[in-house]
Coordinates of C-alpha atoms in Angstrom, one line a residue:
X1 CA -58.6 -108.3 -54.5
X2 CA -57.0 -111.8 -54.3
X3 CA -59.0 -112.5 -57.3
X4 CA -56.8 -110.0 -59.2
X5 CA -53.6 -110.2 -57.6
X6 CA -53.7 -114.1 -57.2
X7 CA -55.3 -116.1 -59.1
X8 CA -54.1 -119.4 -58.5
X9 CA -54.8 -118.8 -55.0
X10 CA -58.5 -117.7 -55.6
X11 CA -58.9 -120.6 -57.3
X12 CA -57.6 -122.7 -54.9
X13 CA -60.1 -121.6 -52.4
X14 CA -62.9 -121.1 -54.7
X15 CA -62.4 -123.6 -57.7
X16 CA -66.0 -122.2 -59.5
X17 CA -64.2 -119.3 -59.3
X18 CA -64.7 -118.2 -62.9
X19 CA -63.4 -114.7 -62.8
X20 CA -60.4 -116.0 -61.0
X21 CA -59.4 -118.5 -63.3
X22 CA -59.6 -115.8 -65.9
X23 CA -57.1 -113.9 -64.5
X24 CA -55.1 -117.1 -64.2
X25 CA -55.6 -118.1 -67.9
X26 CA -54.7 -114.4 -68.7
X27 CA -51.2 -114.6 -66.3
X28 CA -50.2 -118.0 -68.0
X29 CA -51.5 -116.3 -71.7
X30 CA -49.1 -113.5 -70.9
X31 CA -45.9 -115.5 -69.8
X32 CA -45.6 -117.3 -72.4
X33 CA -45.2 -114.5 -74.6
X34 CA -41.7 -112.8 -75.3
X35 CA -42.5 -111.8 -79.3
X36 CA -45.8 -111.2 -80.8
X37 CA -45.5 -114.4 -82.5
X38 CA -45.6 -116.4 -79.3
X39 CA -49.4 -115.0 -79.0
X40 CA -51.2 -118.2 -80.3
X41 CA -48.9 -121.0 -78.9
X42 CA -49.4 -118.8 -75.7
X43 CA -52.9 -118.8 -75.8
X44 CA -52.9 -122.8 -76.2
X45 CA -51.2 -123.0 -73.4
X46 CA -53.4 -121.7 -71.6
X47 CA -56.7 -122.7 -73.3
X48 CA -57.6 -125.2 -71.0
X49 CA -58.0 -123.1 -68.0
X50 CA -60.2 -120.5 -70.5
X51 CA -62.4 -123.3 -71.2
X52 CA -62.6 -123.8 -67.0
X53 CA -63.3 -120.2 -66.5
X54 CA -65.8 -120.0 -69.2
X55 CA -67.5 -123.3 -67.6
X56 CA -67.6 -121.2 -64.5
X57 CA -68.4 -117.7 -65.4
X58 CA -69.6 -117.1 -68.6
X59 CA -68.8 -113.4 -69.2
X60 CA -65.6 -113.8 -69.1
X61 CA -64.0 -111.9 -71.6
X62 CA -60.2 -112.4 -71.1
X63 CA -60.7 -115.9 -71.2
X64 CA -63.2 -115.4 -74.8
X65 CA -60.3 -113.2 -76.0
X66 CA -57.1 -116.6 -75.6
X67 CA -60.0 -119.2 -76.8
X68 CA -60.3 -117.6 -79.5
X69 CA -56.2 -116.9 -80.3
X70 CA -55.8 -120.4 -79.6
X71 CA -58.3 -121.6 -82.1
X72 CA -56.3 -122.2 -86.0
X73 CA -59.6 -122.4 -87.7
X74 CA -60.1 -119.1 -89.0
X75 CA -64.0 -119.4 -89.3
X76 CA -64.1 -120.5 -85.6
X77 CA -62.0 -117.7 -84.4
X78 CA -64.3 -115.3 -85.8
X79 CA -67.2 -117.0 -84.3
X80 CA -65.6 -116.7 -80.6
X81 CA -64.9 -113.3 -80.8
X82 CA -68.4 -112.2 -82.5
X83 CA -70.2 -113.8 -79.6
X84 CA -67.6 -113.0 -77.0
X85 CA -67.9 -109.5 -78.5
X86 CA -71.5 -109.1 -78.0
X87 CA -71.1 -110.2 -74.4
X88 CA -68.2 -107.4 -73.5
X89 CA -67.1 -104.6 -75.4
X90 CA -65.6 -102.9 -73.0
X91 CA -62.7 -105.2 -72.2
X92 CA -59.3 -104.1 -74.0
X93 CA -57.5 -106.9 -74.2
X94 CA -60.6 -108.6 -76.0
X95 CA -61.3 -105.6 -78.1
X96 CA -57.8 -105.7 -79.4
X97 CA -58.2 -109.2 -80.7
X98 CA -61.1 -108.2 -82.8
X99 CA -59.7 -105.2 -84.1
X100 CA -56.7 -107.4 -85.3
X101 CA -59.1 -109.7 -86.9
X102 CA -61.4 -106.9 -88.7
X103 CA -57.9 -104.9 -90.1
X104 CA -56.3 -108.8 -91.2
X105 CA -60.1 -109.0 -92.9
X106 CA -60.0 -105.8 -94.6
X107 CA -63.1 -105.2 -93.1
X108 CA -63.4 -101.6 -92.4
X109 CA -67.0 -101.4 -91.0
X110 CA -65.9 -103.6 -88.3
X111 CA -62.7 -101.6 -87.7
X112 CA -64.0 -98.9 -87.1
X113 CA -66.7 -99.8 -84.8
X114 CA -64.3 -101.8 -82.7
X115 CA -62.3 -99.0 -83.1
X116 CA -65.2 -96.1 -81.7
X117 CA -66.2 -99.1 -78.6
X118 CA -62.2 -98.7 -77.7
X119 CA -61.9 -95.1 -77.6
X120 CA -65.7 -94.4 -76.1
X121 CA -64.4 -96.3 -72.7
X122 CA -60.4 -96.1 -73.5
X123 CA -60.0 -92.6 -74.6
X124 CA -55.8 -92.6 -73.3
X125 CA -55.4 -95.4 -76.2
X126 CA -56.3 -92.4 -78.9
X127 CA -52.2 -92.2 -79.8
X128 CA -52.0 -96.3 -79.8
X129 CA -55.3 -96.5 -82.5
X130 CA -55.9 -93.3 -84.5
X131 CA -53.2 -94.1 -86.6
X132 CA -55.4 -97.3 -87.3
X133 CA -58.1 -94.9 -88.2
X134 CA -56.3 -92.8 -90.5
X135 CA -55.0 -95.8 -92.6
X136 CA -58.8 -96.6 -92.9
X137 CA -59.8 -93.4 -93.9
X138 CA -57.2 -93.7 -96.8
X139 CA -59.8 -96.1 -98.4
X140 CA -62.4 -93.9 -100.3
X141 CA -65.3 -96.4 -99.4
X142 CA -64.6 -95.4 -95.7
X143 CA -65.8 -92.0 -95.9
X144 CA -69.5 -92.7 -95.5
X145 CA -68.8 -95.3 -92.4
X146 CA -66.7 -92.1 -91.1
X147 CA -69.3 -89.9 -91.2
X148 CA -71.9 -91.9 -89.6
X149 CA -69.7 -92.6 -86.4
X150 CA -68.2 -88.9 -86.1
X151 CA -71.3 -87.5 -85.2
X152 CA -69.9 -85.6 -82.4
X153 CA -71.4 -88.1 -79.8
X154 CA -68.1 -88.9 -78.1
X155 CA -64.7 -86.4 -77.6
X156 CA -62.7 -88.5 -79.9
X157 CA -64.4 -87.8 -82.4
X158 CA -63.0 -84.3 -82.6
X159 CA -59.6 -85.4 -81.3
X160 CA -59.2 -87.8 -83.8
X161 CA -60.2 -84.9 -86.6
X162 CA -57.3 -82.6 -85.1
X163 CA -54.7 -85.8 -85.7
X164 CA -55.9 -86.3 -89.2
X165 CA -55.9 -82.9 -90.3
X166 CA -52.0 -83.4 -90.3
X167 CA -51.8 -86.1 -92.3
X168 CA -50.8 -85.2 -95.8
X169 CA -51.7 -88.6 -97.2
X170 CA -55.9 -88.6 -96.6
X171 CA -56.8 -84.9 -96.7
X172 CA -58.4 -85.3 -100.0
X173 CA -60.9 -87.8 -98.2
X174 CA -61.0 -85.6 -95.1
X175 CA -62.2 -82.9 -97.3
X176 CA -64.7 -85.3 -98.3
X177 CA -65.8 -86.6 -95.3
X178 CA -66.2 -82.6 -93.9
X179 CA -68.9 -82.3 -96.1
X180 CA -70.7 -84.8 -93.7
X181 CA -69.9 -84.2 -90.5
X182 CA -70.4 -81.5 -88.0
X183 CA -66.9 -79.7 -86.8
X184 CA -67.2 -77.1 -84.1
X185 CA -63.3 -76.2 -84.4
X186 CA -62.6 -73.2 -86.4
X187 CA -58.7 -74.3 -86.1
X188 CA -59.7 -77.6 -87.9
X189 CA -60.6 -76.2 -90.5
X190 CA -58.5 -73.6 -91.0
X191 CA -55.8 -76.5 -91.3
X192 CA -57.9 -78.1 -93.7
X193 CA -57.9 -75.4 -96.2
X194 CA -54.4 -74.8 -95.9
X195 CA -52.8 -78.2 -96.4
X196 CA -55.2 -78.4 -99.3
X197 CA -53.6 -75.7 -100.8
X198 CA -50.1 -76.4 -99.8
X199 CA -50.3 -79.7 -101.6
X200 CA -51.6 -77.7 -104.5
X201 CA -55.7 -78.9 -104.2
X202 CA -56.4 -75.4 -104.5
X203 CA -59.9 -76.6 -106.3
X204 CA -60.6 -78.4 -102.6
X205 CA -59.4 -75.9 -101.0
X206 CA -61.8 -73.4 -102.7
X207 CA -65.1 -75.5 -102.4
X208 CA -64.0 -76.0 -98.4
X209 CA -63.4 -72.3 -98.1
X210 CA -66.9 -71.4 -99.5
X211 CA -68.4 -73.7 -97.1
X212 CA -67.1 -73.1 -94.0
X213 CA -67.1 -69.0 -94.3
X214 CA -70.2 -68.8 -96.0
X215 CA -68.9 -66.3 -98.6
X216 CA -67.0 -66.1 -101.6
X217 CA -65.6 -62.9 -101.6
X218 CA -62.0 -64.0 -100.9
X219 CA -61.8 -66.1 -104.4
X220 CA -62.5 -63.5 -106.8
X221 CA -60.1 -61.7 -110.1
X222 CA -61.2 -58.3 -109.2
X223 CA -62.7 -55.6 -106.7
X224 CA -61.5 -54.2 -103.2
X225 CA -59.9 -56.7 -101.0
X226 CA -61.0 -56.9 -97.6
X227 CA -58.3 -57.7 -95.0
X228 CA -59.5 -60.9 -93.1
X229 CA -57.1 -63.5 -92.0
X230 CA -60.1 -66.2 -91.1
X231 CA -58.6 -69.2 -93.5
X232 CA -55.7 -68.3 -95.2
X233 CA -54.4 -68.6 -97.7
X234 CA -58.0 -67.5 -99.4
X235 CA -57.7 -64.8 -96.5
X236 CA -55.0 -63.3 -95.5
X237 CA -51.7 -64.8 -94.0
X238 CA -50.1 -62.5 -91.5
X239 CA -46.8 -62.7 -90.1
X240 CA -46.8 -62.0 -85.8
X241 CA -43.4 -61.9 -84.8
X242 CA -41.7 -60.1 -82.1
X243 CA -40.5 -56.6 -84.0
X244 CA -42.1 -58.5 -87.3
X245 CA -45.9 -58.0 -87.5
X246 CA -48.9 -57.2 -89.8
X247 CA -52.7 -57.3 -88.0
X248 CA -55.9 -55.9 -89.3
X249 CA -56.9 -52.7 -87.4
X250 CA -59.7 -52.7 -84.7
X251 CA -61.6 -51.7 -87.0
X252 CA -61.3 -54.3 -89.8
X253 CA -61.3 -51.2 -92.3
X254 CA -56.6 -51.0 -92.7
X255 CA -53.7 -53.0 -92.5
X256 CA -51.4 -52.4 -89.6
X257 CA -47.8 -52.8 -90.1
X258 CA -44.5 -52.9 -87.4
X259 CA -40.8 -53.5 -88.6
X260 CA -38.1 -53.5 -86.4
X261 CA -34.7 -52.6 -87.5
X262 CA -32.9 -55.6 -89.2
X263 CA -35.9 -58.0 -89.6
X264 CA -38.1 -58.5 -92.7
X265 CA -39.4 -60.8 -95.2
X266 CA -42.9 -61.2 -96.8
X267 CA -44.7 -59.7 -93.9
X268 CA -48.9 -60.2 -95.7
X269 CA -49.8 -62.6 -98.6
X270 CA -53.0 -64.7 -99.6
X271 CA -54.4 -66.3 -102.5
X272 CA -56.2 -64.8 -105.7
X273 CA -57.3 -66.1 -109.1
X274 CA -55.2 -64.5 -111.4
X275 CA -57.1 -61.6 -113.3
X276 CA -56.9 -61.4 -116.9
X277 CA -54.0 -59.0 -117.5
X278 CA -53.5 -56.0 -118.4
X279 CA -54.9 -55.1 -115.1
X280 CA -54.2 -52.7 -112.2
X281 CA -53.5 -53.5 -108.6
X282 CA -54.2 -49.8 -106.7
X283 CA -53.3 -49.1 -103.0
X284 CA -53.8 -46.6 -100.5
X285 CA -51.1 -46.1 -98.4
X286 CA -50.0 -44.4 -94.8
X287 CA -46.3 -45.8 -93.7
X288 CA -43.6 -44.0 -92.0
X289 CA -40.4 -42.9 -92.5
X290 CA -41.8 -42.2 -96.3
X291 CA -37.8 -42.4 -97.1
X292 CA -38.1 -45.6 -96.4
X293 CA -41.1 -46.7 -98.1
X294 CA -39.1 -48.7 -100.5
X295 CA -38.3 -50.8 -98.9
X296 CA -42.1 -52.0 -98.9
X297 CA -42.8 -54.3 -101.8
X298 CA -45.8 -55.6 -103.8
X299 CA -44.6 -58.9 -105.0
X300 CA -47.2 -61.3 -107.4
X301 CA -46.2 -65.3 -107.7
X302 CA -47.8 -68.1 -109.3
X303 CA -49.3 -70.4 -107.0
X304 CA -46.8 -72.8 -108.1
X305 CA -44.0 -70.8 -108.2
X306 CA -41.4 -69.8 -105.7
X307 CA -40.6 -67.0 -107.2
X308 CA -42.1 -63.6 -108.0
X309 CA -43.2 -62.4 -111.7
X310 CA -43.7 -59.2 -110.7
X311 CA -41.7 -57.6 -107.4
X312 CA -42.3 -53.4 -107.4
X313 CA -41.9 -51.2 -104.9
X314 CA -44.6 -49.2 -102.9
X315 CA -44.5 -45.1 -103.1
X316 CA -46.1 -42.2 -101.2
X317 CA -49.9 -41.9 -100.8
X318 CA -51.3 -44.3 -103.8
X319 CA -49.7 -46.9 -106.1
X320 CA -51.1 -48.0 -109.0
X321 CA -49.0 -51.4 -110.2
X322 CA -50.0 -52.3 -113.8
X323 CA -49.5 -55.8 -114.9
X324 CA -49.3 -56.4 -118.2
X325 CA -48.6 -60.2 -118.8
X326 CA -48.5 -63.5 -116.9
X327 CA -46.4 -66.5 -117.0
X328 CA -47.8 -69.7 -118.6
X329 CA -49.9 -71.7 -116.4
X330 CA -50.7 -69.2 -113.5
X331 CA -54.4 -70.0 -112.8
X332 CA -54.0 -68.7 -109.2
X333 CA -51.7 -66.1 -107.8
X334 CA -50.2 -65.0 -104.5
X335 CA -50.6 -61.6 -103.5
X336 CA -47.4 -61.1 -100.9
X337 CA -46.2 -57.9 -99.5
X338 CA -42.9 -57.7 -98.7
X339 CA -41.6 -55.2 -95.9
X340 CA -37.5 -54.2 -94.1
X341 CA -36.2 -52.2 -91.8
X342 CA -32.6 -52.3 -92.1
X343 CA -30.0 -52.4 -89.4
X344 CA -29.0 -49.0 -88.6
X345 CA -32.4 -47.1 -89.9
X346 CA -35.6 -46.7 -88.2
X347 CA -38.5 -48.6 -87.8
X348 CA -41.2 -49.2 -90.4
X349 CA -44.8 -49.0 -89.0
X350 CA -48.1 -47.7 -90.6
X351 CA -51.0 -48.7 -92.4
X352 CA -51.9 -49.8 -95.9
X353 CA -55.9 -48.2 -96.1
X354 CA -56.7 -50.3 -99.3
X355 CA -55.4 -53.2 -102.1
X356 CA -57.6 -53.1 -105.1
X357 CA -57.8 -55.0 -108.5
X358 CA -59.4 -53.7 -111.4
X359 CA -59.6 -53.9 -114.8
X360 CA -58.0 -51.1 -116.3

């Protein structure tokens, strides 16, 4: 204990004391520091009792970590920390120092290793360093070094997927990367595909979609839609609000739909290539009060448009909504249902049994 708390006192009773003179080199390192730049005229300061700790203890770390600070020969730093790394890497303090190195280098492999012997034994530090690892996985020649450390072996790993996954700026890589590497996290993924999308990737989007749900049913111009809600938007995006929601049945066979007076919106949409038109969109259709079914809407937009082409509304029984041209550019479409209740009138609730696109 006195060894931690005092130092200079251990030392004073023990001078071989090398652990104890570590802590002292690391008190004296730390008080002379009052901005980050102070860190190497600190660390001179206090090299020479380093030097005594490492003369007394040789595994100190700490004391490894301001030797090498102190040192203004770039090659020579280097060489303190490589061999003081491969006598600790679980100390912080030291770590830190070679991390700083390895990201001044540009040298990712190195990064990110120090960075996955930090987080193994330092997991609380994930907010401090993932950053660190996302500005790395920026760099395309990264991705292979990621997947051969993210194999699952540590929590991190998967915590520092969830962070990344809401980073606009790498998931083109991410999607690259999750080619590689096992992820056991539905919720990842379905983030994945989505900010894909959103940031108009809709050809990532697509080849992710096919992997991770094994099917392809959800990307094609024509046939009867089925109503999952997996990974939107290549399934379906349901609104759940209170008094503003759309579910698939028990069942999995109808669309189940509940409007509240005075709410409404786009209630149901998701993402289709656009068929060559003419074509037909057909729907089967059970939705009470049926004076009100009006007020449900089919509405068809470009993927990269915020507004529909096409906005017609539902009737009684089965609809069939012909379209008979596109707008330029409209690769991929969004398939939106819109539903209201109005203040004043009665709840909107039912079921919508089937979409379907054909060729007429």
């Amino acid at each position: 204990m006195t060894t931690r708390t005092a130092p200079d006192f251990a030392v004073s009773l023990f001078p071989a004391n090398g652990l104890a003179r570590e802590q002292l080199a690391a008190k004296t390192f730390t008080a002379g520091i009052t901005e980050p730049d102070d860190a190497p005229e600190a660390a001179r300061q206090a090299a020479d009792i380093a030097v005594a700790a490492v003369l007394s203890d040789p595994l100190v770390p700490k004391a490894y970590a301001i030797l090498a600070l102190a040192q203004p020969e770039e090659a020579k730093r280097r060489a303190i920390l490589d061999v003081a790394s491969q006598i600790n890497r679980r100390d912080l303090f030291l770590q830190g120092l070679v991390l700083q190195e390895h990201i001044a280098e540009r040298n990712y492999p190195r990064t990110i290793e120090t960075l996955d012997q930090i987080l193994r034994v330092n997991p609380e530090y994930s907010r401090e360093f993932f950053p660190v690892l996302v500005e790395a996985l920026g760099e395309e020649e990264t991705i292979p070094l990621f997947a051969n450390m993210l194999d699952g072996s540590s929590p991190w790993h998967q915590r520092f997927l969830n962070f990344a996954v809401g980073q606009r700026e790498i998931l083109p890589n991410l999607a690259v990367l999750r080619q590689d590497v096992f992820v056991d996290d539905e919720n990842f993924d379905r983030r994945l595909i989505a900010g894909l999308a959103g940031q108009g990737d809709i050809a990532g989007a697509e080849a992710l979609y096919r992997r991770v749900s094994g099917s392809d049913t959800g990307l094609g111009r024509y046939g009867l839609l089925d109503w999952k809600s997996a990974y939107p938007p290549f399934d379906w995006r349901f609104v759940d609000q209170t008094g503003f929601r759309a579910q698939q049945s028990a069942d999995g066979k109808e669309l189940e739909l509940s409007v509240r007076p005075g709410k409404g919106g786009i209630i149901a949409a998701r993402l289709l290539r656009t068929p060559e038109p003419p074509f037909e969109i057909r729907n089967a259709n059970r939705i009470s009060p049926a004076d009100q079914l009006r007020d449900v809407r089919l509405q068809l937009l470009c993927a990269n448009s915020q507004t529909p082409f096409y906005d017609e509304r539902f009737s009684n029984g089965a609809d069939g909504f012909r379209i008979e041209s596109l707008p330029q550019d409209c690769e991929h479409m969004i398939l939106a249902i819109n539903a209201r209740a109005w203040s004043g009138r009665s709840a909107l609730s039912g079921t919508i049994q089937s979409i379907e696109i054909v060729k007429p």
